mmCIF file of C-alpha atoms in Angstrom:
data_model
loop_
_atom_site.group_PDB
_atom_site.id
_atom_site.type_symbol
_atom_site.label_atom_id
_atom_site.label_comp_id
_atom_site.label_asym_id
_atom_site.label_seq_id
_atom_site.Cartn_x
_atom_site.Cartn_y
_atom_site.Cartn_z
ATOM 1 C CA GLN A 16 24.056 108.328 -46.221
ATOM 2 C CA ASP A 17 24.403 107.681 -49.925
ATOM 3 C CA ASN A 18 21.728 105.252 -51.052
ATOM 4 C CA ARG A 19 21.518 103.610 -54.435
ATOM 5 C CA LEU A 20 19.171 101.419 -56.413
ATOM 6 C CA SER A 21 21.163 98.751 -58.285
ATOM 7 C CA ILE A 22 20.372 96.192 -60.952
ATOM 8 C CA TRP A 23 22.509 93.056 -61.006
ATOM 9 C CA SER A 24 22.832 90.128 -63.329
ATOM 10 C CA VAL A 25 23.462 86.892 -61.474
ATOM 11 C CA GLY A 26 24.149 84.799 -64.547
ATOM 12 C CA ASP A 27 22.488 81.603 -65.631
ATOM 13 C CA LEU A 28 21.404 78.521 -63.754
ATOM 14 C CA GLY A 29 23.949 76.326 -65.528
ATOM 15 C CA ASN A 30 26.687 77.714 -63.327
ATOM 16 C CA ALA A 31 25.181 76.746 -59.972
ATOM 17 C CA GLY A 32 27.532 74.833 -57.717
ATOM 18 C CA VAL A 33 26.830 71.733 -55.632
ATOM 19 C CA ASN A 34 24.894 73.579 -52.934
ATOM 20 C CA GLY A 35 23.190 76.016 -55.253
ATOM 21 C CA GLU A 36 25.711 78.783 -54.745
ATOM 22 C CA TYR A 37 26.488 80.742 -57.870
ATOM 23 C CA GLN A 38 29.885 80.048 -59.406
ATOM 24 C CA GLY A 39 30.499 83.117 -61.545
ATOM 25 C CA GLU A 40 30.719 86.700 -60.352
ATOM 26 C CA PRO A 41 27.432 88.617 -60.176
ATOM 27 C CA GLN A 42 27.638 91.680 -62.375
ATOM 28 C CA LEU A 43 26.450 95.154 -61.537
ATOM 29 C CA LEU A 44 24.540 96.262 -64.653
ATOM 30 C CA CYS A 45 23.682 99.778 -63.506
ATOM 31 C CA ASP A 46 22.778 101.848 -60.475
ATOM 32 C CA ILE A 47 21.338 105.249 -59.632
ATOM 33 C CA ARG A 48 21.284 107.491 -56.571
ATOM 34 C CA HIS A 49 18.229 107.310 -54.367
ATOM 35 C CA ASN A 50 17.181 110.042 -51.982
ATOM 36 C CA GLY A 51 16.485 108.530 -48.539
ATOM 37 C CA ASP A 52 16.481 104.897 -47.416
ATOM 38 C CA VAL A 53 14.916 102.373 -49.765
ATOM 39 C CA MET A 54 12.032 101.022 -47.658
ATOM 40 C CA ASP A 55 10.454 98.763 -50.278
ATOM 41 C CA MET A 56 10.520 98.206 -54.031
ATOM 42 C CA GLN A 57 8.712 96.204 -56.654
ATOM 43 C CA PHE A 58 8.821 95.719 -60.405
ATOM 44 C CA LEU A 59 5.804 97.300 -62.100
ATOM 45 C CA ASP A 60 6.605 95.628 -65.434
ATOM 46 C CA GLN A 61 9.657 94.344 -67.305
ATOM 47 C CA GLU A 62 11.487 97.645 -67.159
ATOM 48 C CA ARG A 63 9.930 99.821 -64.462
ATOM 49 C CA ILE A 64 10.600 99.581 -60.734
ATOM 50 C CA VAL A 65 8.597 101.410 -58.061
ATOM 51 C CA VAL A 66 10.628 102.447 -55.014
ATOM 52 C CA ALA A 67 9.407 103.655 -51.600
ATOM 53 C CA SER A 68 11.615 106.125 -49.731
ATOM 54 C CA SER A 69 12.034 107.081 -46.070
ATOM 55 C CA THR A 70 11.513 110.676 -47.238
ATOM 56 C CA GLY A 71 7.914 109.815 -48.160
ATOM 57 C CA THR A 72 8.568 110.063 -51.900
ATOM 58 C CA VAL A 73 7.599 107.288 -54.322
ATOM 59 C CA THR A 74 9.660 107.000 -57.519
ATOM 60 C CA VAL A 75 9.208 104.963 -60.683
ATOM 61 C CA PHE A 76 12.614 104.136 -62.189
ATOM 62 C CA ARG A 77 13.039 102.845 -65.711
ATOM 63 C CA HIS A 78 15.681 100.276 -66.566
ATOM 64 C CA HIS A 79 16.911 100.883 -70.122
ATOM 65 C CA GLN A 80 18.093 97.466 -71.196
ATOM 66 C CA ASN A 81 19.614 98.572 -74.502
ATOM 67 C CA ASN A 82 22.339 100.654 -72.845
ATOM 68 C CA GLN A 83 22.044 99.380 -69.226
ATOM 69 C CA THR A 84 21.136 102.618 -67.474
ATOM 70 C CA LEU A 85 18.535 103.592 -64.889
ATOM 71 C CA SER A 86 16.562 106.831 -64.952
ATOM 72 C CA ALA A 87 13.831 108.342 -62.799
ATOM 73 C CA ASN A 88 10.694 107.964 -64.887
ATOM 74 C CA HIS A 89 8.200 109.574 -62.508
ATOM 75 C CA ARG A 90 8.194 110.820 -58.936
ATOM 76 C CA TRP A 91 5.413 111.512 -56.445
ATOM 77 C CA GLU A 92 7.122 113.878 -54.012
ATOM 78 C CA LYS A 93 6.148 113.366 -50.367
ATOM 79 C CA ALA A 94 3.325 110.966 -51.135
ATOM 80 C CA HIS A 95 3.501 110.416 -47.363
ATOM 81 C CA TYR A 96 3.914 113.288 -44.905
ATOM 82 C CA HIS A 97 3.225 114.128 -41.271
ATOM 83 C CA VAL A 98 2.219 117.778 -41.138
ATOM 84 C CA ASP A 99 1.778 119.073 -44.652
ATOM 85 C CA GLN A 100 3.457 118.332 -47.944
ATOM 86 C CA ASP A 101 5.186 121.708 -48.161
ATOM 87 C CA THR A 102 7.250 121.577 -44.957
ATOM 88 C CA SER A 103 10.859 120.786 -45.737
ATOM 89 C CA CYS A 104 11.064 118.100 -43.057
ATOM 90 C CA GLY A 105 7.428 117.032 -43.296
ATOM 91 C CA GLY A 106 7.975 113.741 -45.111
ATOM 92 C CA ALA A 107 6.880 110.507 -43.478
ATOM 93 C CA ALA A 108 8.495 107.225 -44.484
ATOM 94 C CA CYS A 109 6.710 105.282 -47.197
ATOM 95 C CA THR A 110 6.916 101.798 -45.661
ATOM 96 C CA GLY A 111 5.363 99.626 -48.355
ATOM 97 C CA VAL A 112 4.528 99.516 -52.043
ATOM 98 C CA ILE A 113 2.607 96.949 -54.105
ATOM 99 C CA CYS A 114 1.984 96.994 -57.859
ATOM 100 C CA ASN A 115 -0.696 95.574 -60.078
ATOM 101 C CA ASN A 116 0.171 97.287 -63.346
ATOM 102 C CA PRO A 117 -0.806 100.065 -63.971
ATOM 103 C CA GLU A 118 -1.924 100.531 -60.370
ATOM 104 C CA ILE A 119 0.449 101.208 -57.493
ATOM 105 C CA VAL A 120 -0.601 101.287 -53.847
ATOM 106 C CA THR A 121 1.622 102.794 -51.142
ATOM 107 C CA VAL A 122 1.331 102.929 -47.331
ATOM 108 C CA GLY A 123 3.330 104.882 -44.791
ATOM 109 C CA GLU A 124 4.187 105.907 -41.264
ATOM 110 C CA ASP A 125 1.549 108.625 -41.581
ATOM 111 C CA GLY A 126 -1.251 106.023 -41.736
ATOM 112 C CA ARG A 127 -2.065 107.123 -45.286
ATOM 113 C CA ILE A 128 -2.941 104.904 -48.276
ATOM 114 C CA ASN A 129 -2.283 106.184 -51.811
ATOM 115 C CA LEU A 130 -3.492 104.700 -55.062
ATOM 116 C CA PHE A 131 -1.424 105.835 -58.061
ATOM 117 C CA ARG A 132 -1.506 104.962 -61.732
ATOM 118 C CA ALA A 133 1.818 104.677 -63.510
ATOM 119 C CA ASP A 134 0.730 107.085 -66.236
ATOM 120 C CA GLN A 135 -0.947 109.766 -64.081
ATOM 121 C CA LYS A 136 0.683 112.710 -62.399
ATOM 122 C CA ASP A 137 -1.613 112.899 -59.376
ATOM 123 C CA ALA A 138 -2.857 110.232 -57.011
ATOM 124 C CA VAL A 139 -6.043 108.508 -58.233
ATOM 125 C CA ARG A 140 -7.175 108.148 -54.640
ATOM 126 C CA THR A 141 -5.805 108.980 -51.182
ATOM 127 C CA ILE A 142 -7.223 107.737 -47.894
ATOM 128 C CA ASP A 143 -5.730 110.314 -45.544
ATOM 129 C CA ASN A 144 -6.474 108.940 -42.112
ATOM 130 C CA ALA A 145 -6.702 105.303 -43.078
ATOM 131 C CA ASP A 146 -4.951 104.407 -39.838
ATOM 132 C CA SER A 147 -4.088 106.195 -36.630
ATOM 133 C CA SER A 148 -0.934 104.089 -36.341
ATOM 134 C CA THR A 149 1.894 103.272 -38.750
ATOM 135 C CA LEU A 150 0.989 101.101 -41.727
ATOM 136 C CA HIS A 151 3.874 98.682 -42.222
ATOM 137 C CA ALA A 152 2.943 96.711 -45.342
ATOM 138 C CA VAL A 153 0.316 96.297 -48.048
ATOM 139 C CA THR A 154 -0.664 93.660 -50.589
ATOM 140 C CA PHE A 155 -3.452 93.129 -53.109
ATOM 141 C CA LEU A 156 -6.224 90.750 -52.069
ATOM 142 C CA ARG A 157 -7.802 90.998 -55.519
ATOM 143 C CA THR A 158 -7.717 93.709 -58.182
ATOM 144 C CA THR A 159 -9.995 96.088 -56.273
ATOM 145 C CA GLU A 160 -9.131 95.154 -52.694
ATOM 146 C CA ILE A 161 -6.003 95.591 -50.623
ATOM 147 C CA LEU A 162 -4.808 94.312 -47.246
ATOM 148 C CA THR A 163 -2.777 96.445 -44.826
ATOM 149 C CA VAL A 164 -1.057 95.597 -41.533
ATOM 150 C CA ASN A 165 -0.303 98.143 -38.831
ATOM 151 C CA SER A 166 1.693 98.752 -35.672
ATOM 152 C CA ILE A 167 -1.116 97.728 -33.314
ATOM 153 C CA GLY A 168 -1.562 94.193 -34.615
ATOM 154 C CA GLN A 169 -4.417 94.785 -37.037
ATOM 155 C CA LEU A 170 -5.009 93.405 -40.524
ATOM 156 C CA LYS A 171 -7.473 95.512 -42.544
ATOM 157 C CA ILE A 172 -9.193 94.993 -45.886
ATOM 158 C CA TRP A 173 -9.920 98.030 -48.044
ATOM 159 C CA ASP A 174 -12.264 97.989 -51.025
ATOM 160 C CA LEU A 175 -10.969 100.603 -53.474
ATOM 161 C CA ARG A 176 -14.337 100.767 -55.254
ATOM 162 C CA GLN A 177 -15.947 102.173 -52.109
ATOM 163 C CA GLN A 178 -15.741 105.915 -51.677
ATOM 164 C CA ARG A 179 -15.892 105.696 -47.880
ATOM 165 C CA ASN A 180 -12.529 105.930 -46.203
ATOM 166 C CA GLU A 181 -13.185 103.009 -43.865
ATOM 167 C CA PRO A 182 -11.877 99.464 -44.095
ATOM 168 C CA SER A 183 -14.447 96.862 -45.126
ATOM 169 C CA GLN A 184 -13.090 94.417 -42.522
ATOM 170 C CA ILE A 185 -10.740 94.557 -39.535
ATOM 171 C CA PHE A 186 -8.945 91.544 -38.086
ATOM 172 C CA SER A 187 -6.700 91.645 -35.051
ATOM 173 C CA LEU A 188 -4.333 89.597 -32.981
ATOM 174 C CA THR A 189 -5.937 88.942 -29.625
ATOM 175 C CA GLY A 190 -4.398 90.286 -26.432
ATOM 176 C CA ASP A 191 -1.157 92.191 -26.869
ATOM 177 C CA ARG A 192 -1.173 94.626 -29.744
ATOM 178 C CA VAL A 193 1.985 93.280 -31.321
ATOM 179 C CA PRO A 194 3.000 95.322 -34.371
ATOM 180 C CA LEU A 195 2.635 93.438 -37.664
ATOM 181 C CA HIS A 196 5.466 94.065 -40.128
ATOM 182 C CA CYS A 197 4.620 91.998 -43.194
ATOM 183 C CA VAL A 198 1.736 90.362 -45.046
ATOM 184 C CA ASP A 199 1.301 88.051 -48.021
ATOM 185 C CA ARG A 200 -1.735 86.468 -49.644
ATOM 186 C CA HIS A 201 -1.888 82.859 -50.799
ATOM 187 C CA PRO A 202 -1.551 83.023 -54.615
ATOM 188 C CA ASN A 203 -4.417 80.587 -55.388
ATOM 189 C CA GLN A 204 -6.686 80.732 -52.358
ATOM 190 C CA GLN A 205 -7.244 84.394 -51.779
ATOM 191 C CA HIS A 206 -8.896 83.910 -48.394
ATOM 192 C CA ILE A 207 -5.636 82.614 -46.890
ATOM 193 C CA VAL A 208 -3.276 85.300 -45.627
ATOM 194 C CA ALA A 209 0.009 85.114 -43.715
ATOM 195 C CA THR A 210 1.412 87.884 -41.503
ATOM 196 C CA GLY A 211 4.516 88.286 -39.369
ATOM 197 C CA GLY A 212 5.231 90.685 -36.571
ATOM 198 C CA GLN A 213 7.491 92.093 -33.922
ATOM 199 C CA ASP A 214 7.329 88.982 -31.728
ATOM 200 C CA GLY A 215 8.537 86.747 -34.582
ATOM 201 C CA MET A 216 5.249 84.787 -34.691
ATOM 202 C CA LEU A 217 3.770 83.640 -37.999
ATOM 203 C CA SER A 218 -0.011 84.123 -38.167
ATOM 204 C CA ILE A 219 -2.239 82.414 -40.734
ATOM 205 C CA TRP A 220 -5.659 84.024 -41.291
ATOM 206 C CA ASP A 221 -8.785 82.875 -43.096
ATOM 207 C CA ILE A 222 -10.493 86.124 -44.002
ATOM 208 C CA ARG A 223 -13.800 84.390 -44.752
ATOM 209 C CA GLN A 224 -14.409 83.735 -41.081
ATOM 210 C CA GLY A 225 -13.743 85.211 -37.678
ATOM 211 C CA THR A 226 -11.574 88.199 -36.929
ATOM 212 C CA ILE A 227 -8.629 86.408 -35.346
ATOM 213 C CA PRO A 228 -5.891 84.236 -36.880
ATOM 214 C CA VAL A 229 -6.659 80.586 -37.621
ATOM 215 C CA SER A 230 -3.236 79.629 -36.347
ATOM 216 C CA LEU A 231 -0.311 81.235 -34.576
ATOM 217 C CA LEU A 232 3.008 79.516 -35.140
ATOM 218 C CA ASN A 233 6.108 80.058 -33.061
ATOM 219 C CA ALA A 234 8.752 81.154 -35.490
ATOM 220 C CA HIS A 235 11.600 83.590 -34.935
ATOM 221 C CA GLU A 236 13.312 84.929 -31.835
ATOM 222 C CA ALA A 237 12.978 88.534 -33.018
ATOM 223 C CA GLU A 238 11.045 90.702 -35.503
ATOM 224 C CA MET A 239 9.870 88.992 -38.664
ATOM 225 C CA TRP A 240 10.627 91.336 -41.554
ATOM 226 C CA GLU A 241 9.168 89.507 -44.530
ATOM 227 C CA VAL A 242 6.789 86.647 -45.322
ATOM 228 C CA HIS A 243 6.211 85.180 -48.806
ATOM 229 C CA PHE A 244 4.241 82.281 -50.178
ATOM 230 C CA HIS A 245 6.027 80.629 -53.088
ATOM 231 C CA PRO A 246 4.166 82.146 -56.083
ATOM 232 C CA SER A 247 3.738 78.880 -58.000
ATOM 233 C CA ASN A 248 4.093 76.358 -55.166
ATOM 234 C CA PRO A 249 2.176 77.896 -52.241
ATOM 235 C CA ASP A 250 2.509 74.890 -49.932
ATOM 236 C CA HIS A 251 5.896 76.485 -49.346
ATOM 237 C CA LEU A 252 6.258 79.687 -47.345
ATOM 238 C CA PHE A 253 9.370 81.715 -46.467
ATOM 239 C CA THR A 254 9.985 84.055 -43.538
ATOM 240 C CA CYS A 255 13.043 86.059 -42.480
ATOM 241 C CA SER A 256 13.930 87.824 -39.277
ATOM 242 C CA GLU A 257 16.066 90.230 -37.287
ATOM 243 C CA ASP A 258 17.437 87.140 -35.509
ATOM 244 C CA GLY A 259 19.438 86.214 -38.624
ATOM 245 C CA SER A 260 17.336 83.255 -39.703
ATOM 246 C CA LEU A 261 15.406 82.513 -42.880
ATOM 247 C CA TRP A 262 12.834 79.748 -42.507
ATOM 248 C CA HIS A 263 11.324 77.553 -45.204
ATOM 249 C CA TRP A 264 7.903 76.260 -44.091
ATOM 250 C CA ASP A 265 6.818 73.205 -46.061
ATOM 251 C CA THR A 266 3.242 71.940 -45.697
ATOM 252 C CA SER A 267 3.228 69.720 -48.791
ATOM 253 C CA THR A 268 1.774 66.402 -47.650
ATOM 254 C CA ASP A 269 4.551 64.050 -48.725
ATOM 255 C CA VAL A 270 6.984 65.251 -46.061
ATOM 256 C CA SER A 271 7.861 61.640 -45.204
ATOM 257 C CA GLU A 272 8.906 60.973 -48.790
ATOM 258 C CA LYS A 273 11.521 63.693 -48.868
ATOM 259 C CA PRO A 274 14.658 62.266 -47.259
ATOM 260 C CA SER A 275 16.865 64.725 -49.119
ATOM 261 C CA PHE A 276 15.597 67.579 -46.966
ATOM 262 C CA LEU A 277 16.106 65.749 -43.702
ATOM 263 C CA HIS A 278 19.685 64.744 -44.216
ATOM 264 C CA GLN A 279 21.276 67.893 -45.501
ATOM 265 C CA GLY A 280 24.060 68.987 -43.211
ATOM 266 C CA GLY A 281 23.463 71.853 -40.855
ATOM 267 C CA ARG A 282 19.710 71.963 -41.344
ATOM 268 C CA SER A 283 17.361 71.348 -38.479
ATOM 269 C CA THR A 284 13.878 69.967 -38.907
ATOM 270 C CA ALA A 285 10.857 70.370 -36.681
ATOM 271 C CA TYR A 286 7.340 69.018 -37.014
ATOM 272 C CA PHE A 287 4.414 71.144 -35.926
ATOM 273 C CA SER A 288 0.774 70.367 -35.803
ATOM 274 C CA HIS A 289 -2.041 72.839 -35.350
ATOM 275 C CA ASN A 290 -5.762 72.233 -35.246
ATOM 276 C CA THR A 291 -8.119 74.661 -36.869
ATOM 277 C CA ILE A 292 -11.817 74.896 -37.540
ATOM 278 C CA ASN A 293 -13.185 72.559 -40.199
ATOM 279 C CA GLN A 294 -12.641 74.014 -43.659
ATOM 280 C CA SER A 295 -14.702 73.664 -46.792
ATOM 281 C CA VAL A 296 -11.656 74.117 -48.984
ATOM 282 C CA VAL A 297 -8.858 71.953 -47.725
ATOM 283 C CA SER A 298 -5.611 73.817 -47.853
ATOM 284 C CA ALA A 299 -2.514 72.572 -46.118
ATOM 285 C CA TRP A 300 -2.417 75.909 -44.293
ATOM 286 C CA LEU A 301 -5.925 75.458 -42.880
ATOM 287 C CA SER A 302 -5.970 71.683 -42.553
ATOM 288 C CA ASN A 303 -7.775 70.242 -39.552
ATOM 289 C CA ASP A 304 -6.344 66.731 -39.697
ATOM 290 C CA PRO A 305 -3.262 66.711 -37.456
ATOM 291 C CA THR A 306 -1.926 63.464 -38.949
ATOM 292 C CA LYS A 307 -1.733 65.072 -42.398
ATOM 293 C CA ASP A 308 -0.845 68.350 -40.854
ATOM 294 C CA ARG A 309 2.856 67.925 -40.446
ATOM 295 C CA MET A 310 4.950 70.884 -41.257
ATOM 296 C CA GLU A 311 8.618 70.738 -42.006
ATOM 297 C CA ILE A 312 10.600 73.809 -41.111
ATOM 298 C CA THR A 313 14.130 74.351 -42.333
ATOM 299 C CA ASN A 314 16.403 77.225 -41.420
ATOM 300 C CA LEU A 315 18.145 77.982 -44.707
ATOM 301 C CA ILE A 316 20.967 79.962 -43.066
ATOM 302 C CA PRO A 317 21.757 78.189 -39.789
ATOM 303 C CA ASN A 318 24.803 80.166 -38.659
ATOM 304 C CA GLN A 319 23.800 83.691 -39.602
ATOM 305 C CA THR A 320 23.707 86.232 -36.776
ATOM 306 C CA LEU A 321 22.895 89.465 -38.606
ATOM 307 C CA SER A 322 19.354 90.498 -39.507
ATOM 308 C CA VAL A 323 17.856 89.114 -42.722
ATOM 309 C CA ASN A 324 15.937 92.171 -43.919
ATOM 310 C CA SER A 325 14.260 91.086 -47.106
ATOM 311 C CA LEU A 326 13.594 88.082 -49.305
ATOM 312 C CA ASP A 327 11.934 87.168 -52.575
ATOM 313 C CA ILE A 328 11.386 83.933 -54.488
ATOM 314 C CA LEU A 329 10.832 82.930 -58.079
ATOM 315 C CA GLY A 330 10.858 79.320 -59.259
ATOM 316 C CA PRO A 331 13.783 77.484 -57.634
ATOM 317 C CA CYS A 332 15.465 80.779 -56.775
ATOM 318 C CA LEU A 333 15.539 82.542 -53.401
ATOM 319 C CA VAL A 334 17.204 85.932 -52.981
ATOM 320 C CA TYR A 335 17.703 87.672 -49.639
ATOM 321 C CA GLY A 336 19.571 90.637 -48.206
ATOM 322 C CA THR A 337 21.172 90.953 -44.770
ATOM 323 C CA ASP A 338 22.797 93.500 -42.479
ATOM 324 C CA ALA A 339 26.142 92.130 -43.673
ATOM 325 C CA GLU A 340 25.572 94.455 -46.677
ATOM 326 C CA ALA A 341 25.373 91.352 -48.821
ATOM 327 C CA ILE A 342 22.762 89.873 -51.128
ATOM 328 C CA TYR A 343 22.547 86.096 -51.376
ATOM 329 C CA VAL A 344 21.041 83.978 -54.133
ATOM 330 C CA ASN A 345 20.064 80.376 -53.433
ATOM 331 C CA ARG A 346 19.240 78.621 -56.697
ATOM 332 C CA GLN A 347 18.208 75.206 -55.457
ATOM 333 C CA LEU A 348 15.301 75.645 -53.095
ATOM 334 C CA PHE A 349 13.795 72.319 -54.030
ATOM 335 C CA ALA A 350 16.979 70.338 -54.458
#
C-alpha cells in the first residue's frame, strides 16, 4: 500500500567476495513516498529519475546529492487515463518510460503514447489512440523513432517527426497473439531488436526486413518481464522471468575458449543453433552459420522460485529485483 522510491549505495567493487557478492552492507541513502505502484523508472541524467505510476502519473524526482534527499521535481498528473483526465478513478497505469534527455516517452494501459520534455509543463506530443490494446514497453530506436510492444504480440515503430498518429511499421508474432512485455534494441546495430512475452519466448527481430521475428528462442517457463542487451558488450543479453530465473545469453564466438563459465557450480549450459536468412551485416544475433552460431545460456540464479521482476546491467554489474522483496547485485558477470 505504501510505495517508495529509494536510492541505495552498494559500495565499491573492491569489496566483492569470491562469487561477486557484496561484502559490506548496502546503505539506504534516501527515499520518498510514491503514489501508486512503481511500474518503471529510468535515470534522465545524473540526478533526475523519471518514474511511471500505476495511477497514470509520471513524476520526475531529483536526487540532491549534497544532502542526500529526494524531491518531486515535476509531475504530469494522469498522463495516462481511461475515460477522461478529470475523473477521480480515471487513471490508467503508465507501464513504461524511456528517456533520451531531455525527451521522455511514456506508454500505458490506455494505448496512449506521450512525448514529454523535462523542462516543459505540457506534453510535447500525445498519440491518443496509438494502440487499441495495452502498450507494455517502449524504447528508442533512434533519436526520432521509438519502438512499442503491445498485448496482442505486435512490435510497432513510430516516427515522432511525422504528424500522423500511425506507426511507420508494424511487426507481429505469427499465429497466437501472445502479449509482448519487454523490448530492447541492440546498442550498436539499431536494426536488431529483442522482445520477450507472456509465453517466455525470446524473439529476435531484424527491422530492415520482413514483419516477423528472425528467430524465436525457447527461454522461460513463464512470462518474461525484462530483456536487456549489455550496453557495451551486446553479444551478451539478459532476460528474467516470472518463473524465478535470470538467463545470460552469450553469443560471443569464442564459447569454446571459456572453460570458466562451463565449470562453475550450479550453472547449467545449453547450446542452441538457429538458422536465419543471409545477412549483409554479420551479427552474432542474426548469424546464418550454425557452426559459429553456438549460444551459451546460463541461469544466473538456479534455485530461485519467486518471480524476477526487473533487471539492469552496467559494466560487470548486474542488478535485479525479485518477489522476495529483495534486490540483488552481481558484480562479476564476466568472471
